[in-house]
Amino acid sequence: MKVLAILYRGGAAAKEEPRLLGTLENELGLRQYLESQGHEFLVSDDKEGANSFFEKHIADAEVLITTPFHPGYLTAELFKKAKNLKICITAGVGSDHIDLNAAVEHQVQVLEVSGSNVVSVAEHVMMNILLLVRNFVPAHEMIERGDWQVSDIARNAFDLEGKVIGTIGAGRIGYRVLQRLVPFNPKELVYYDYAALPEQAAKAVGARRIEDLKDFVSQCDVITVNAPLHEGTRNLINAELLSHFKKGAWLVNTARGAICDKDAVAAALKSGQLRGYAGDVWDVQPAPRDHVWRKMKNPLGGGNGMVPHYSGTTLDAQARYAAGTKQILDNYLKNKDQEPGNIIIGIGKYATKAYGQR
Ligand code: NAP
């Protein structure tokens, strides 16, 4: 059996730190496990274009492993070439780099390690909300420059207490964010999701559901995006929706970059319609050097908390998603049932997730 893994290059850091399991060098800790059973294991970070390692070897691989951090984009076109492919495993959470309709059509299963990094991301969301509201990044940059002008920072710094904070998507990550926000004494916690939270869960965090998206965004001081990328969320946050935001709101997106219109976000930040934007996800990864989100600023020279995609790949998370990937592979090889919560696409069909499985 041929197993193809597309992972990012870890360089010197990966040699020095073996717990960087999600790298090309450390191969999710799978080589010995696979080769001892006689399987072929190919790993590369070369994923773009017709002559890439990815496109060459997808032609006869039976298993594809990739991460959302350095995704091998498996398009409908590529599915046609992938004659031998049976299963795609996402080492992490979020399988939008795979054309899911094509996976259904070609009877290829798609699984991910659900829950493996949800705490990691929820903590990053908390950090992002705080660093925007407290105007942290320009304050630190000022210190590095050798300057000291408190008023330049304080004029755009606020308390989180007393704010209305909302999540788009109240699943595993969104709900954990709501839980972590409770001790900050917000004015109100709200959420926008297809389904209502179970009554007990909503009560535990005191969150109110708002069913209309424009109504939702117009009430929030802080919005965090925690929904998957799909046809219904691509470009969801565009110029039109941003015009319904409260003037000077903060937006945090650690879900997927393409949920936001990049130019509309940059324009809203520049005009002050948004006071801040932070996150770790980009519409293309790696993000090009001239991506507008790298340097965009609000009128007071701050409000940008962008970093590379790493919120869900802490060393703790890597241990969990590497172990989860191995378990999915093991189940596949032994023809055992997979964890229902890990199945995104079963053979020829979308999986349905009950709330209790999250
Ligand atoms: P989850 O448990 O499936 O929760 C997602 C929630 O969003 C579900 O309740 C879902 O409802 C809801 N939803 C779907 N479409 C929506 C829409 N149009 N509007 C409002 N809500 C919508 O997933 P999760 O584990 O919390 O992860 C959420 C996303 O975070 C992932 O899909 C991934 O893209 C991203 N993520 C990022 C990182 C990172 O490192 N930055 C790491 C992990 C995950 P239904 O279940 O009814 O569809």
CSV table of C-alpha atoms and ligand atoms in Angstrom, one decimal:
chain,number,residue,atom,x,y,z
A,1,MET,CA,0.0,0.0,0.0
A,2,LYS,CA,1.3,3.4,-0.9
A,3,VAL,CA,0.8,6.2,1.7
A,4,LEU,CA,1.5,9.8,0.7
A,5,ALA,CA,1.9,12.5,3.3
A,6,ILE,CA,2.1,16.2,2.5
A,7,LEU,CA,3.6,18.0,5.5
A,8,TYR,CA,5.4,21.3,6.0
A,9,ARG,CA,9.2,21.6,6.1
A,10,GLY,CA,10.3,22.0,9.7
A,11,GLY,CA,14.0,22.8,9.0
A,12,ALA,CA,16.4,23.1,11.9
A,13,ALA,CA,13.6,23.4,14.4
A,14,ALA,CA,12.2,20.0,13.5
A,15,LYS,CA,15.7,18.4,13.9
A,16,GLU,CA,16.1,20.0,17.3
A,17,GLU,CA,12.6,19.4,18.5
A,18,PRO,CA,11.3,15.9,17.8
A,19,ARG,CA,7.9,16.8,19.2
A,20,LEU,CA,7.3,18.8,16.0
A,21,LEU,CA,5.6,15.7,14.7
A,22,GLY,CA,3.6,17.4,11.9
A,23,THR,CA,6.7,18.2,9.9
A,24,LEU,CA,8.3,16.6,6.9
A,25,GLU,CA,11.2,15.6,9.0
A,26,ASN,CA,9.3,13.9,11.8
A,27,GLU,CA,6.6,12.4,9.6
A,28,LEU,CA,3.9,12.2,12.3
A,29,GLY,CA,6.0,9.4,13.8
A,30,LEU,CA,4.5,7.0,11.3
A,31,ARG,CA,7.5,5.7,9.3
A,32,GLN,CA,8.5,2.7,11.4
A,33,TYR,CA,4.8,1.8,12.0
A,34,LEU,CA,4.0,1.7,8.3
A,35,GLU,CA,7.3,0.3,6.9
A,36,SER,CA,7.3,-2.5,9.5
A,37,GLN,CA,4.1,-3.7,7.9
A,38,GLY,CA,5.5,-3.5,4.4
A,39,HIS,CA,3.8,-0.3,3.3
A,40,GLU,CA,5.5,2.4,1.2
A,41,PHE,CA,5.5,5.8,2.9
A,42,LEU,CA,6.3,8.9,0.9
A,43,VAL,CA,6.5,12.3,2.5
A,44,SER,CA,7.0,15.7,0.9
A,45,ASP,CA,6.2,19.4,1.2
A,46,ASP,CA,6.2,19.9,-2.6
A,47,LYS,CA,2.5,20.3,-3.3
A,48,GLU,CA,1.9,23.0,-6.0
A,49,GLY,CA,1.5,22.4,-9.7
A,50,ALA,CA,1.3,19.6,-12.2
A,51,ASN,CA,5.0,18.6,-11.7
A,52,SER,CA,4.8,18.6,-7.9
A,53,PHE,CA,5.6,15.5,-5.8
A,54,PHE,CA,2.0,15.6,-4.6
A,55,GLU,CA,0.4,15.5,-8.1
A,56,LYS,CA,2.9,12.9,-9.3
A,57,HIS,CA,2.3,10.4,-6.4
A,58,ILE,CA,-1.5,11.0,-5.8
A,59,ALA,CA,-1.9,9.0,-9.1
A,60,ASP,CA,-1.3,5.7,-7.3
A,61,ALA,CA,-1.5,6.4,-3.6
A,62,GLU,CA,-4.1,4.6,-1.6
A,63,VAL,CA,-3.9,6.8,1.5
A,64,LEU,CA,-3.3,10.6,1.6
A,65,ILE,CA,-2.3,12.3,4.8
A,66,THR,CA,-2.2,16.1,4.9
A,67,THR,CA,-2.5,18.9,7.4
A,68,PRO,CA,-4.5,22.1,7.3
A,69,PHE,CA,-1.3,23.9,8.1
A,70,HIS,CA,0.3,23.1,4.7
A,71,PRO,CA,-2.5,21.6,2.8
A,72,GLY,CA,-2.3,19.5,-0.3
A,73,TYR,CA,-5.2,20.9,-2.2
A,74,LEU,CA,-7.1,17.8,-3.6
A,75,THR,CA,-9.3,19.3,-6.3
A,76,ALA,CA,-12.0,17.6,-8.3
A,77,GLU,CA,-9.6,17.5,-11.2
A,78,LEU,CA,-6.9,15.7,-9.1
A,79,PHE,CA,-9.5,13.2,-7.9
A,80,LYS,CA,-9.9,12.1,-11.5
A,81,LYS,CA,-6.1,11.2,-11.5
A,82,ALA,CA,-6.2,9.6,-8.1
A,83,LYS,CA,-7.3,6.2,-9.4
A,84,ASN,CA,-6.1,4.2,-6.3
A,85,LEU,CA,-7.1,6.6,-3.6
A,86,LYS,CA,-9.3,5.2,-0.8
A,87,ILE,CA,-8.9,7.4,2.2
A,88,CYS,CA,-7.8,11.0,3.0
A,89,ILE,CA,-6.7,11.7,6.6
A,90,THR,CA,-6.5,15.3,7.8
A,91,ALA,CA,-3.9,15.4,10.6
A,92,GLY,CA,-5.8,18.1,12.5
A,93,VAL,CA,-9.3,19.6,12.0
A,94,GLY,CA,-10.8,21.1,8.9
A,95,SER,CA,-10.8,19.3,5.6
A,96,ASP,CA,-11.8,22.1,3.2
A,97,HIS,CA,-8.6,21.6,1.2
A,98,ILE,CA,-10.3,18.5,-0.2
A,99,ASP,CA,-13.1,18.8,-2.7
A,100,LEU,CA,-15.7,16.9,-0.5
A,101,ASN,CA,-18.3,16.5,-3.3
A,102,ALA,CA,-15.6,14.9,-5.5
A,103,ALA,CA,-14.7,12.6,-2.5
A,104,VAL,CA,-18.3,11.5,-2.3
A,105,GLU,CA,-18.4,10.9,-6.1
A,106,HIS,CA,-15.2,8.9,-6.1
A,107,GLN,CA,-16.1,6.9,-3.0
A,108,VAL,CA,-13.0,8.2,-1.1
A,109,GLN,CA,-13.4,8.5,2.7
A,110,VAL,CA,-12.3,11.7,4.4
A,111,LEU,CA,-11.5,11.6,8.1
A,112,GLU,CA,-10.0,14.1,10.5
A,113,VAL,CA,-8.8,14.0,14.1
A,114,SER,CA,-11.8,15.8,15.5
A,115,GLY,CA,-11.2,17.6,18.7
A,116,SER,CA,-7.4,17.2,18.6
A,117,ASN,CA,-6.7,20.9,18.7
A,118,VAL,CA,-9.9,22.6,19.7
A,119,VAL,CA,-8.5,23.7,23.1
A,120,SER,CA,-5.3,25.0,21.4
A,121,VAL,CA,-7.4,27.1,19.0
A,122,ALA,CA,-9.8,28.3,21.7
A,123,GLU,CA,-6.8,29.5,23.8
A,124,HIS,CA,-5.5,31.3,20.7
A,125,VAL,CA,-8.9,33.0,20.1
A,126,MET,CA,-8.8,34.2,23.7
A,127,MET,CA,-5.3,35.6,23.2
A,128,ASN,CA,-6.4,37.3,19.9
A,129,ILE,CA,-9.4,38.9,21.5
A,130,LEU,CA,-7.3,40.3,24.3
A,131,LEU,CA,-4.4,41.5,22.2
A,132,LEU,CA,-6.8,43.4,19.9
A,133,VAL,CA,-9.0,44.9,22.7
A,134,ARG,CA,-5.9,45.8,24.8
A,135,ASN,CA,-4.0,47.2,21.7
A,136,PHE,CA,-1.1,45.0,22.6
A,137,VAL,CA,0.9,44.6,19.4
A,138,PRO,CA,1.6,48.4,18.8
A,139,ALA,CA,2.5,48.7,22.5
A,140,HIS,CA,5.1,46.0,22.2
A,141,GLU,CA,6.4,47.3,19.0
A,142,MET,CA,6.8,50.7,20.7
A,143,ILE,CA,9.0,49.1,23.4
A,144,GLU,CA,11.1,47.3,20.8
A,145,ARG,CA,11.7,50.7,19.0
A,146,GLY,CA,12.9,52.2,22.2
A,147,ASP,CA,10.0,54.6,22.5
A,148,TRP,CA,7.6,55.3,25.4
A,149,GLN,CA,4.4,57.2,24.8
A,150,VAL,CA,1.6,55.7,26.8
A,151,SER,CA,-1.1,57.9,25.4
A,152,ASP,CA,-0.5,56.7,21.8
A,153,ILE,CA,-1.4,53.2,23.0
A,154,ALA,CA,-4.0,53.9,25.7
A,155,ARG,CA,-6.1,56.0,23.3
A,156,ASN,CA,-7.1,52.7,21.5
A,157,ALA,CA,-7.1,50.3,24.5
A,158,PHE,CA,-10.2,49.0,26.2
A,159,ASP,CA,-11.4,46.5,28.8
A,160,LEU,CA,-13.1,43.2,27.6
A,161,GLU,CA,-15.4,43.4,30.6
A,162,GLY,CA,-18.8,44.8,29.6
A,163,LYS,CA,-18.5,44.0,25.9
A,164,VAL,CA,-20.9,42.0,23.7
A,165,ILE,CA,-19.0,39.1,22.3
A,166,GLY,CA,-20.3,36.7,19.7
A,167,THR,CA,-19.1,33.5,17.9
A,168,ILE,CA,-20.1,32.5,14.4
A,169,GLY,CA,-20.2,28.8,14.9
A,170,ALA,CA,-20.8,27.3,18.4
A,171,GLY,CA,-19.3,23.9,17.9
A,172,ARG,CA,-16.3,22.4,19.6
A,173,ILE,CA,-14.1,25.5,19.4
A,174,GLY,CA,-16.8,28.2,19.5
A,175,TYR,CA,-18.3,26.7,22.6
A,176,ARG,CA,-14.9,26.4,24.3
A,177,VAL,CA,-14.3,30.1,23.5
A,178,LEU,CA,-17.7,31.0,25.1
A,179,GLN,CA,-16.7,29.0,28.2
A,180,ARG,CA,-13.4,30.8,28.5
A,181,LEU,CA,-15.1,34.2,28.1
A,182,VAL,CA,-17.5,33.8,31.0
A,183,PRO,CA,-15.0,34.9,33.7
A,184,PHE,CA,-14.3,38.2,31.9
A,185,ASN,CA,-17.8,39.4,32.8
A,186,PRO,CA,-19.0,40.3,29.3
A,187,LYS,CA,-22.1,42.4,28.9
A,188,GLU,CA,-23.5,39.5,26.9
A,189,LEU,CA,-22.4,36.4,25.0
A,190,VAL,CA,-24.2,35.6,21.8
A,191,TYR,CA,-23.8,33.1,19.0
A,192,TYR,CA,-24.9,32.5,15.4
A,193,ASP,CA,-25.1,28.9,14.3
A,194,TYR,CA,-27.4,26.7,12.2
A,195,ALA,CA,-28.6,24.9,15.3
A,196,ALA,CA,-29.3,26.1,18.8
A,197,LEU,CA,-27.0,24.8,21.5
A,198,PRO,CA,-28.6,22.3,23.8
A,199,GLU,CA,-30.5,24.2,26.5
A,200,GLN,CA,-28.1,23.1,29.3
A,201,ALA,CA,-25.0,24.0,27.3
A,202,ALA,CA,-26.4,27.5,26.5
A,203,LYS,CA,-27.4,28.1,30.1
A,204,ALA,CA,-24.0,27.1,31.4
A,205,VAL,CA,-22.3,29.9,29.5
A,206,GLY,CA,-25.4,32.3,29.5
A,207,ALA,CA,-25.3,32.6,25.7
A,208,ARG,CA,-28.2,33.9,23.6
A,209,ARG,CA,-28.7,32.7,20.0
A,210,ILE,CA,-29.3,35.3,17.3
A,211,GLU,CA,-30.7,33.8,14.2
A,212,ASP,CA,-30.2,36.6,11.7
A,213,LEU,CA,-26.5,37.2,10.7
A,214,LYS,CA,-26.8,40.9,10.1
A,215,ASP,CA,-28.7,41.4,13.4
A,216,PHE,CA,-25.9,39.3,15.1
A,217,VAL,CA,-23.0,41.3,13.8
A,218,SER,CA,-24.7,44.6,14.5
A,219,GLN,CA,-24.9,43.7,18.2
A,220,CYS,CA,-21.4,42.5,18.8
A,221,ASP,CA,-18.3,44.5,19.9
A,222,VAL,CA,-16.1,41.4,19.3
A,223,ILE,CA,-16.8,38.6,16.8
A,224,THR,CA,-14.9,35.3,16.6
A,225,VAL,CA,-15.3,33.0,13.6
A,226,ASN,CA,-15.4,29.3,14.5
A,227,ALA,CA,-17.3,27.7,11.6
A,228,PRO,CA,-15.9,25.4,8.9
A,229,LEU,CA,-15.2,26.7,5.4
A,230,HIS,CA,-17.8,25.4,2.9
A,231,GLU,CA,-20.0,26.8,0.1
A,232,GLY,CA,-22.2,28.6,2.7
A,233,THR,CA,-19.3,30.3,4.6
A,234,ARG,CA,-16.8,31.1,1.7
A,235,ASN,CA,-16.7,35.0,1.6
A,236,LEU,CA,-19.3,35.2,4.3
A,237,ILE,CA,-17.7,38.2,5.8
A,238,ASN,CA,-17.6,40.6,2.9
A,239,ALA,CA,-18.0,44.4,2.4
A,240,GLU,CA,-21.8,44.2,2.7
A,241,LEU,CA,-21.8,42.3,5.9
A,242,LEU,CA,-18.9,44.4,7.3
A,243,SER,CA,-21.1,47.5,6.8
A,244,HIS,CA,-23.5,46.0,9.4
A,245,PHE,CA,-20.8,45.6,12.0
A,246,LYS,CA,-20.7,48.0,14.9
A,247,LYS,CA,-18.3,50.8,14.0
A,248,GLY,CA,-14.9,49.9,15.5
A,249,ALA,CA,-15.7,46.2,16.2
A,250,TRP,CA,-12.9,43.6,16.6
A,251,LEU,CA,-12.9,40.5,14.4
A,252,VAL,CA,-11.0,37.3,15.1
A,253,ASN,CA,-10.8,34.5,12.6
A,254,THR,CA,-8.9,31.3,13.4
A,255,ALA,CA,-11.3,29.2,11.3
A,256,ARG,CA,-10.4,29.6,7.6
A,257,GLY,CA,-9.1,32.7,5.8
A,258,ALA,CA,-11.4,32.3,2.8
A,259,ILE,CA,-14.4,32.9,5.1
A,260,CYS,CA,-13.4,36.6,4.9
A,261,ASP,CA,-13.0,38.7,1.8
A,262,LYS,CA,-9.4,39.7,2.3
A,263,ASP,CA,-9.6,43.1,0.6
A,264,ALA,CA,-12.9,44.0,2.3
A,265,VAL,CA,-11.3,43.3,5.7
A,266,ALA,CA,-8.2,45.3,4.9
A,267,ALA,CA,-10.5,48.2,3.7
A,268,ALA,CA,-12.7,48.0,6.8
A,269,LEU,CA,-9.6,48.1,9.0
A,270,LYS,CA,-8.1,51.1,7.2
A,271,SER,CA,-11.4,53.0,7.4
A,272,GLY,CA,-11.9,52.2,11.1
A,273,GLN,CA,-15.1,50.3,10.5
A,274,LEU,CA,-13.1,47.4,12.1
A,275,ARG,CA,-10.8,48.4,14.9
A,276,GLY,CA,-8.8,45.2,14.7
A,277,TYR,CA,-8.5,41.9,12.9
A,278,ALA,CA,-6.5,38.9,14.2
A,279,GLY,CA,-6.1,35.2,13.3
A,280,ASP,CA,-3.8,32.7,11.8
A,281,VAL,CA,-5.6,31.5,8.7
A,282,TRP,CA,-5.2,32.8,5.2
A,283,ASP,CA,-7.0,32.3,1.9
A,284,VAL,CA,-3.8,30.6,0.5
A,285,GLN,CA,-1.2,29.0,2.6
A,286,PRO,CA,1.7,29.8,2.7
A,287,ALA,CA,0.4,33.3,2.3
A,288,PRO,CA,2.3,35.3,-0.4
A,289,ARG,CA,4.8,37.8,0.9
A,290,ASP,CA,2.7,40.7,-0.4
A,291,HIS,CA,-0.6,39.5,1.1
A,292,VAL,CA,-2.5,42.6,2.2
A,293,TRP,CA,-3.2,41.1,5.7
A,294,ARG,CA,0.5,41.1,6.6
A,295,LYS,CA,0.7,44.8,7.0
A,296,MET,CA,-2.8,46.2,7.2
A,297,LYS,CA,-3.5,48.7,10.0
A,298,ASN,CA,-6.3,50.7,11.6
A,299,PRO,CA,-6.1,54.5,11.4
A,300,LEU,CA,-4.1,54.6,14.7
A,301,GLY,CA,-1.4,52.3,13.4
A,302,GLY,CA,-2.5,49.0,15.1
A,303,GLY,CA,-5.2,46.4,15.0
A,304,ASN,CA,-3.3,43.7,13.2
A,305,GLY,CA,-2.8,40.4,15.1
A,306,MET,CA,-2.0,38.1,12.1
A,307,VAL,CA,0.4,35.2,12.5
A,308,PRO,CA,1.1,32.1,10.4
A,309,HIS,CA,-1.2,29.2,10.7
A,310,TYR,CA,-0.2,27.7,14.0
A,311,SER,CA,-3.0,28.0,16.6
A,312,GLY,CA,-3.9,24.4,16.2
A,313,THR,CA,-0.4,23.0,16.0
A,314,THR,CA,1.1,23.6,19.4
A,315,LEU,CA,3.3,20.7,20.6
A,316,ASP,CA,0.5,19.5,22.7
A,317,ALA,CA,-1.9,19.5,19.7
A,318,GLN,CA,0.7,17.7,17.5
A,319,ALA,CA,1.0,14.8,19.9
A,320,ARG,CA,-2.8,14.5,19.8
A,321,TYR,CA,-3.3,14.7,16.1
A,322,ALA,CA,-0.3,12.4,15.3
A,323,ALA,CA,-1.8,9.8,17.7
A,324,GLY,CA,-5.2,10.3,16.1
A,325,THR,CA,-3.9,9.9,12.6
A,326,LYS,CA,-2.2,6.7,13.5
A,327,GLN,CA,-5.4,5.4,15.1
A,328,ILE,CA,-7.4,6.2,11.9
A,329,LEU,CA,-4.7,4.4,9.8
A,330,ASP,CA,-4.8,1.5,12.1
A,331,ASN,CA,-8.6,1.2,12.0
A,332,TYR,CA,-8.4,1.4,8.2
A,333,LEU,CA,-5.7,-1.3,7.9
A,334,LYS,CA,-7.6,-3.6,10.3
A,335,ASN,CA,-10.9,-2.9,8.7
A,336,LYS,CA,-12.3,-1.6,12.1
A,337,ASP,CA,-15.0,1.0,12.5
A,338,GLN,CA,-13.8,4.6,12.7
A,339,GLU,CA,-14.8,7.0,15.5
A,340,PRO,CA,-18.1,8.5,14.2
A,341,GLY,CA,-17.0,12.0,15.2
A,342,ASN,CA,-13.9,11.7,12.9
A,343,ILE,CA,-15.8,10.9,9.7
A,344,ILE,CA,-16.3,13.8,7.4
A,345,ILE,CA,-17.1,11.7,4.3
A,346,GLY,CA,-18.0,8.1,4.6
A,347,ILE,CA,-17.9,5.8,1.5
A,348,GLY,CA,-20.0,7.7,-1.0
A,349,LYS,CA,-21.8,9.9,1.6
A,350,TYR,CA,-21.5,12.9,3.9
A,351,ALA,CA,-21.4,12.0,7.5
A,352,THR,CA,-24.0,13.5,9.8
A,353,LYS,CA,-22.7,14.6,13.2
A,354,ALA,CA,-25.0,14.6,16.2
A,355,TYR,CA,-24.2,17.4,18.7
A,356,GLY,CA,-23.4,14.9,21.4
A,357,GLN,CA,-20.5,13.7,19.3
A,358,ARG,CA,-18.7,17.0,19.3
B,1,NAP,P1,-17.3,21.9,14.8
B,1,NAP,O1,-17.3,21.3,16.2
B,1,NAP,O2,-17.8,21.1,13.7
B,1,NAP,O3,-18.1,23.3,14.9
B,1,NAP,C1,-18.4,24.1,13.8
B,1,NAP,C2,-19.7,24.8,14.1
B,1,NAP,O4,-20.0,25.7,13.1
B,1,NAP,C3,-20.9,23.7,14.0
B,1,NAP,O5,-21.8,24.0,15.1
B,1,NAP,C4,-21.5,24.0,12.6
B,1,NAP,O6,-22.8,23.6,12.6
B,1,NAP,C5,-21.3,25.5,12.6
B,1,NAP,N1,-21.5,26.1,11.3
B,1,NAP,C6,-21.4,25.5,10.1
B,1,NAP,N2,-21.7,26.4,9.1
B,1,NAP,C7,-22.1,27.5,9.7
B,1,NAP,C8,-22.5,28.8,9.2
B,1,NAP,N3,-22.7,29.0,7.9
B,1,NAP,N4,-22.8,29.7,10.2
B,1,NAP,C9,-22.7,29.5,11.5
B,1,NAP,N5,-22.3,28.3,12.0
B,1,NAP,C10,-22.0,27.3,11.1
B,1,NAP,O7,-15.8,22.4,14.4
B,1,NAP,P2,-14.7,22.9,15.3
B,1,NAP,O8,-13.8,21.8,15.8
B,1,NAP,O9,-15.2,23.9,16.3
B,1,NAP,O10,-13.8,23.7,14.3
B,1,NAP,C11,-14.3,24.8,13.5
B,1,NAP,C12,-13.4,25.1,12.4
B,1,NAP,O11,-12.2,25.7,13.0
B,1,NAP,C13,-12.8,24.0,11.6
B,1,NAP,O12,-13.8,23.6,10.6
B,1,NAP,C14,-11.6,24.5,11.0
B,1,NAP,O13,-11.8,25.1,9.8
B,1,NAP,C15,-11.1,25.5,12.0
B,1,NAP,N6,-9.9,25.1,12.8
B,1,NAP,C16,-8.8,25.9,12.7
B,1,NAP,C17,-7.7,25.5,13.4
B,1,NAP,C18,-6.4,26.4,13.3
B,1,NAP,O14,-5.3,25.9,13.6
B,1,NAP,N7,-6.5,27.7,13.0
B,1,NAP,C19,-7.6,24.3,14.1
B,1,NAP,C20,-8.8,23.6,14.2
B,1,NAP,C21,-9.9,24.0,13.5
B,1,NAP,P3,-23.2,22.1,11.9
B,1,NAP,O15,-22.4,21.1,12.7
B,1,NAP,O16,-24.7,22.1,12.0
B,1,NAP,O17,-22.7,22.2,10.5
